[in-house]
Structures are given as structure tokens and as C-alpha cells.
């Protein structure tokens, strides 16, 4: 088995390098299956995705749109943190937020990062106690986006998609235009 670390180091001993992503045959990842993770980063990523799943369940059970919005946004943040746990963080320069770092370490999630970064000020306003900041539709849309994002993150990391917890039954909105796997695509 060839194992390539996030820093580009390769090991053919069958032992995973810390922070490594196993690509299976000869070092090229199978696009359909995604990478196979090993070691502490994989455990951290799996834990963060499980916490994101629990946060999505809390969002579904939330009593108000503001609570639903905050819980969904925090679930997406945990999903993004799972990527950073595996792919690492840039070490140079100023301290950056997760939504700024994510596109640097995982460019395929750049559109998602923009979507959730745009929602961060609204989440902060709700957390600060402001009312009327988000509508039920806003909260439901963000919850659907956070659910889709968490699934995409699991796919990118080669981990099983989290099984939803908590109440279900949100009314599905009509798909928004966009490409598959991107925010607003309605597919993912």
C-alpha cells in the first residue's frame, strides 16, 4: 500500500505517515471511493463529522429559526474543521478563520467556504441576542446546505456519510441552480 502524507511524503511500508491519506493502488486516489484515512487525523475527522451530525440533529429539533440557523452553521463549521484536521492548516501569516483557510487546503470546497462565511455574521447576530435576523426559510435553507456540505466533506475525506439524527420532515425546497456538489446545487 502506498501512503502519501498531506505534505507529499510517501511510505510503502504499509504504515501510515502521521496525517497521511492512503490512496490505495500506486499512489493515485480512486475518485469514486475517496481517500482512506489513517491515524489521529482520521479519528479527529470522524469525531468532528459525528459532532456535525449531532449538530444537524439539534438544528432539526430547534424551536426557533434563529436556533436552527446557529446549530446548522456550527455543524458546517465542525465539518470544515474535519477537513482541516486531515489536510492541515497553513502555518505562515496571520491567524485566519476556518472559512478563509478551507479553500487553501481543499480548493474543491471553496464555494462552500464562501457560502458559510457569508452566514457567519448572521449567526453571530443571533448568538448576540438579535431577533428577526433570520427567517424560517433562511434557517431551513442553511440546514439543507449544512447537511449537503457535511456529506460532501465525508466524501472528500473518504469517510462514511453521517447518518442523520433527530427529527426529520423539513419540507424540501426546489433545487437551486448550480453544479452538482456545489452550494445551491440542490443535489448533494
GROMACS .gro file of C-alpha atoms in nm:
model
  188
    1UNK     CA    1   0.000   0.000   0.000
    2UNK     CA    2   0.130   0.344  -0.087
    3UNK     CA    3   0.057   0.618   0.162
    4UNK     CA    4   0.103   0.983   0.074
    5UNK     CA    5   0.100   1.240   0.352
    6UNK     CA    6  -0.057   1.579   0.325
    7UNK     CA    7   0.298   1.714   0.293
    8UNK     CA    8   0.372   1.486  -0.002
    9UNK     CA    9   0.582   1.224   0.181
   10UNK     CA   10   0.530   0.868   0.060
   11UNK     CA   11   0.564   0.545   0.252
   12UNK     CA   12   0.533   0.197   0.104
   13UNK     CA   13   0.577   0.014   0.435
   14UNK     CA   14   0.204  -0.020   0.491
   15UNK     CA   15   0.236   0.206   0.793
   16UNK     CA   16   0.053   0.532   0.769
   17UNK     CA   17   0.252   0.851   0.799
   18UNK     CA   18   0.106   1.091   1.057
   19UNK     CA   19  -0.153   1.300   0.875
   20UNK     CA   20  -0.145   1.060   0.582
   21UNK     CA   21  -0.406   0.984   0.326
   22UNK     CA   22  -0.386   0.637   0.178
   23UNK     CA   23  -0.455   0.633  -0.191
   24UNK     CA   24  -0.453   0.259  -0.239
   25UNK     CA   25  -0.300   0.135  -0.566
   26UNK     CA   26   0.024   0.302  -0.663
   27UNK     CA   27  -0.050   0.639  -0.508
   28UNK     CA   28  -0.342   0.751  -0.721
   29UNK     CA   29  -0.671   0.803  -0.547
   30UNK     CA   30  -0.977   0.624  -0.681
   31UNK     CA   31  -1.218   0.911  -0.747
   32UNK     CA   32  -1.527   0.711  -0.660
   33UNK     CA   33  -1.414   0.581  -0.323
   34UNK     CA   34  -1.217   0.877  -0.192
   35UNK     CA   35  -0.904   0.851   0.020
   36UNK     CA   36  -0.872   0.608   0.307
   37UNK     CA   37  -0.758   0.788   0.621
   38UNK     CA   38  -0.537   0.653   0.896
   39UNK     CA   39  -0.412   0.764   1.236
   40UNK     CA   40  -0.503   1.051   1.463
   41UNK     CA   41  -0.620   1.290   1.190
   42UNK     CA   42  -0.871   1.030   1.072
   43UNK     CA   43  -1.002   0.978   1.424
   44UNK     CA   44  -1.031   1.353   1.476
   45UNK     CA   45  -1.210   1.395   1.143
   46UNK     CA   46  -1.453   1.113   1.219
   47UNK     CA   47  -1.524   1.263   1.562
   48UNK     CA   48  -1.582   1.608   1.415
   49UNK     CA   49  -1.817   1.467   1.150
   50UNK     CA   50  -2.010   1.280   1.422
   51UNK     CA   51  -2.038   1.605   1.617
   52UNK     CA   52  -2.153   1.781   1.299
   53UNK     CA   53  -2.419   1.512   1.253
   54UNK     CA   54  -2.535   1.567   1.611
   55UNK     CA   55  -2.544   1.941   1.546
   56UNK     CA   56  -2.760   1.886   1.239
   57UNK     CA   57  -2.997   1.681   1.456
   58UNK     CA   58  -3.008   1.967   1.706
   59UNK     CA   59  -3.080   2.208   1.423
   60UNK     CA   60  -3.371   1.994   1.304
   61UNK     CA   61  -3.511   1.989   1.659
   62UNK     CA   62  -3.459   2.361   1.725
   63UNK     CA   63  -3.762   2.557   1.833
   64UNK     CA   64  -3.689   2.881   1.652
   65UNK     CA   65  -3.538   2.978   1.317
   66UNK     CA   66  -3.250   3.152   1.495
   67UNK     CA   67  -3.163   2.841   1.696
   68UNK     CA   68  -3.188   2.628   1.381
   69UNK     CA   69  -2.963   2.866   1.188
   70UNK     CA   70  -2.696   2.874   1.461
   71UNK     CA   71  -2.695   2.495   1.507
   72UNK     CA   72  -2.675   2.433   1.131
   73UNK     CA   73  -2.393   2.684   1.088
   74UNK     CA   74  -2.197   2.532   1.376
   75UNK     CA   75  -2.246   2.185   1.225
   76UNK     CA   76  -2.098   2.311   0.897
   77UNK     CA   77  -1.809   2.464   1.093
   78UNK     CA   78  -1.738   2.125   1.254
   79UNK     CA   79  -1.743   1.962   0.911
   80UNK     CA   80  -1.491   2.214   0.783
   81UNK     CA   81  -1.277   2.151   1.092
   82UNK     CA   82  -1.274   1.781   0.997
   83UNK     CA   83  -1.107   1.873   0.668
   84UNK     CA   84  -0.850   2.087   0.848
   85UNK     CA   85  -0.779   1.803   1.092
   86UNK     CA   86  -0.674   1.586   0.798
   87UNK     CA   87  -0.531   1.831   0.550
   88UNK     CA   88  -0.364   2.061   0.799
   89UNK     CA   89  -0.353   2.436   0.825
   90UNK     CA   90  -0.122   2.688   0.662
   91UNK     CA   91   0.147   2.780   0.915
   92UNK     CA   92   0.250   3.121   0.783
   93UNK     CA   93   0.099   3.463   0.821
   94UNK     CA   94  -0.190   3.599   1.019
   95UNK     CA   95  -0.443   3.394   1.209
   96UNK     CA   96  -0.729   3.314   0.972
   97UNK     CA   97  -1.077   3.178   1.024
   98UNK     CA   98  -1.184   2.831   0.914
   99UNK     CA   99  -1.375   2.966   0.614
  100UNK     CA  100  -1.064   3.151   0.495
  101UNK     CA  101  -0.831   2.854   0.544
  102UNK     CA  102  -1.057   2.585   0.397
  103UNK     CA  103  -1.016   2.691   0.030
  104UNK     CA  104  -0.638   2.696   0.073
  105UNK     CA  105  -0.617   2.336   0.193
  106UNK     CA  106  -0.913   2.197  -0.003
  107UNK     CA  107  -0.984   2.411  -0.311
  108UNK     CA  108  -1.278   2.193  -0.415
  109UNK     CA  109  -1.467   2.328  -0.111
  110UNK     CA  110  -1.403   2.696  -0.188
  111UNK     CA  111  -1.762   2.772  -0.291
  112UNK     CA  112  -1.892   2.612   0.027
  113UNK     CA  113  -1.648   2.821   0.231
  114UNK     CA  114  -1.783   3.138   0.070
  115UNK     CA  115  -2.141   3.034   0.141
  116UNK     CA  116  -2.082   2.965   0.510
  117UNK     CA  117  -1.850   3.264   0.558
  118UNK     CA  118  -2.134   3.484   0.433
  119UNK     CA  119  -2.362   3.337   0.700
  120UNK     CA  120  -2.121   3.385   0.990
  121UNK     CA  121  -2.223   3.746   1.070
  122UNK     CA  122  -2.589   3.642   1.086
  123UNK     CA  123  -2.501   3.354   1.318
  124UNK     CA  124  -2.307   3.596   1.540
  125UNK     CA  125  -2.602   3.837   1.545
  126UNK     CA  126  -2.842   3.560   1.654
  127UNK     CA  127  -2.594   3.444   1.919
  128UNK     CA  128  -2.574   3.805   2.043
  129UNK     CA  129  -2.950   3.801   2.100
  130UNK     CA  130  -3.075   3.994   1.800
  131UNK     CA  131  -3.418   3.884   1.684
  132UNK     CA  132  -3.558   3.885   1.333
  133UNK     CA  133  -3.214   3.826   1.182
  134UNK     CA  134  -3.313   3.503   1.005
  135UNK     CA  135  -3.643   3.378   0.873
  136UNK     CA  136  -3.766   3.020   0.888
  137UNK     CA  137  -3.678   2.989   0.519
  138UNK     CA  138  -3.323   3.117   0.583
  139UNK     CA  139  -3.276   2.864   0.862
  140UNK     CA  140  -3.419   2.576   0.657
  141UNK     CA  141  -3.201   2.667   0.358
  142UNK     CA  142  -2.889   2.681   0.574
  143UNK     CA  143  -2.978   2.349   0.737
  144UNK     CA  144  -3.012   2.183   0.396
  145UNK     CA  145  -2.682   2.338   0.285
  146UNK     CA  146  -2.507   2.223   0.603
  147UNK     CA  147  -2.642   1.869   0.555
  148UNK     CA  148  -2.520   1.863   0.195
  149UNK     CA  149  -2.182   2.011   0.293
  150UNK     CA  150  -2.132   1.752   0.566
  151UNK     CA  151  -2.197   1.477   0.312
  152UNK     CA  152  -1.954   1.632   0.063
  153UNK     CA  153  -1.687   1.660   0.334
  154UNK     CA  154  -1.733   1.293   0.423
  155UNK     CA  155  -1.692   1.205   0.054
  156UNK     CA  156  -1.382   1.425   0.017
  157UNK     CA  157  -1.225   1.259   0.322
  158UNK     CA  158  -1.332   0.909   0.222
  159UNK     CA  159  -1.536   0.865   0.539
  160UNK     CA  160  -1.890   0.728   0.561
  161UNK     CA  161  -2.159   0.991   0.527
  162UNK     CA  162  -2.305   1.071   0.869
  163UNK     CA  163  -2.643   0.912   0.934
  164UNK     CA  164  -2.895   1.184   1.025
  165UNK     CA  165  -3.013   1.201   1.385
  166UNK     CA  166  -3.301   1.391   1.535
  167UNK     CA  167  -3.637   1.473   1.383
  168UNK     CA  168  -3.681   1.473   1.010
  169UNK     CA  169  -3.952   1.617   0.796
  170UNK     CA  170  -3.831   1.952   0.672
  171UNK     CA  171  -4.004   2.039   0.351
  172UNK     CA  172  -3.758   2.009   0.066
  173UNK     CA  173  -3.723   2.327  -0.133
  174UNK     CA  174  -3.698   2.331  -0.508
  175UNK     CA  175  -3.336   2.279  -0.616
  176UNK     CA  176  -3.141   2.597  -0.672
  177UNK     CA  177  -2.934   2.636  -0.987
  178UNK     CA  178  -2.571   2.536  -0.977
  179UNK     CA  179  -2.347   2.241  -1.042
  180UNK     CA  180  -2.357   1.912  -0.856
  181UNK     CA  181  -2.175   1.914  -0.525
  182UNK     CA  182  -2.161   2.292  -0.509
  183UNK     CA  183  -2.369   2.502  -0.273
  184UNK     CA  184  -2.713   2.565  -0.405
  185UNK     CA  185  -2.697   2.276  -0.650
  186UNK     CA  186  -2.980   2.100  -0.471
  187UNK     CA  187  -2.806   1.767  -0.539
  188UNK     CA  188  -2.557   1.678  -0.278
   0.00000   0.00000   0.00000
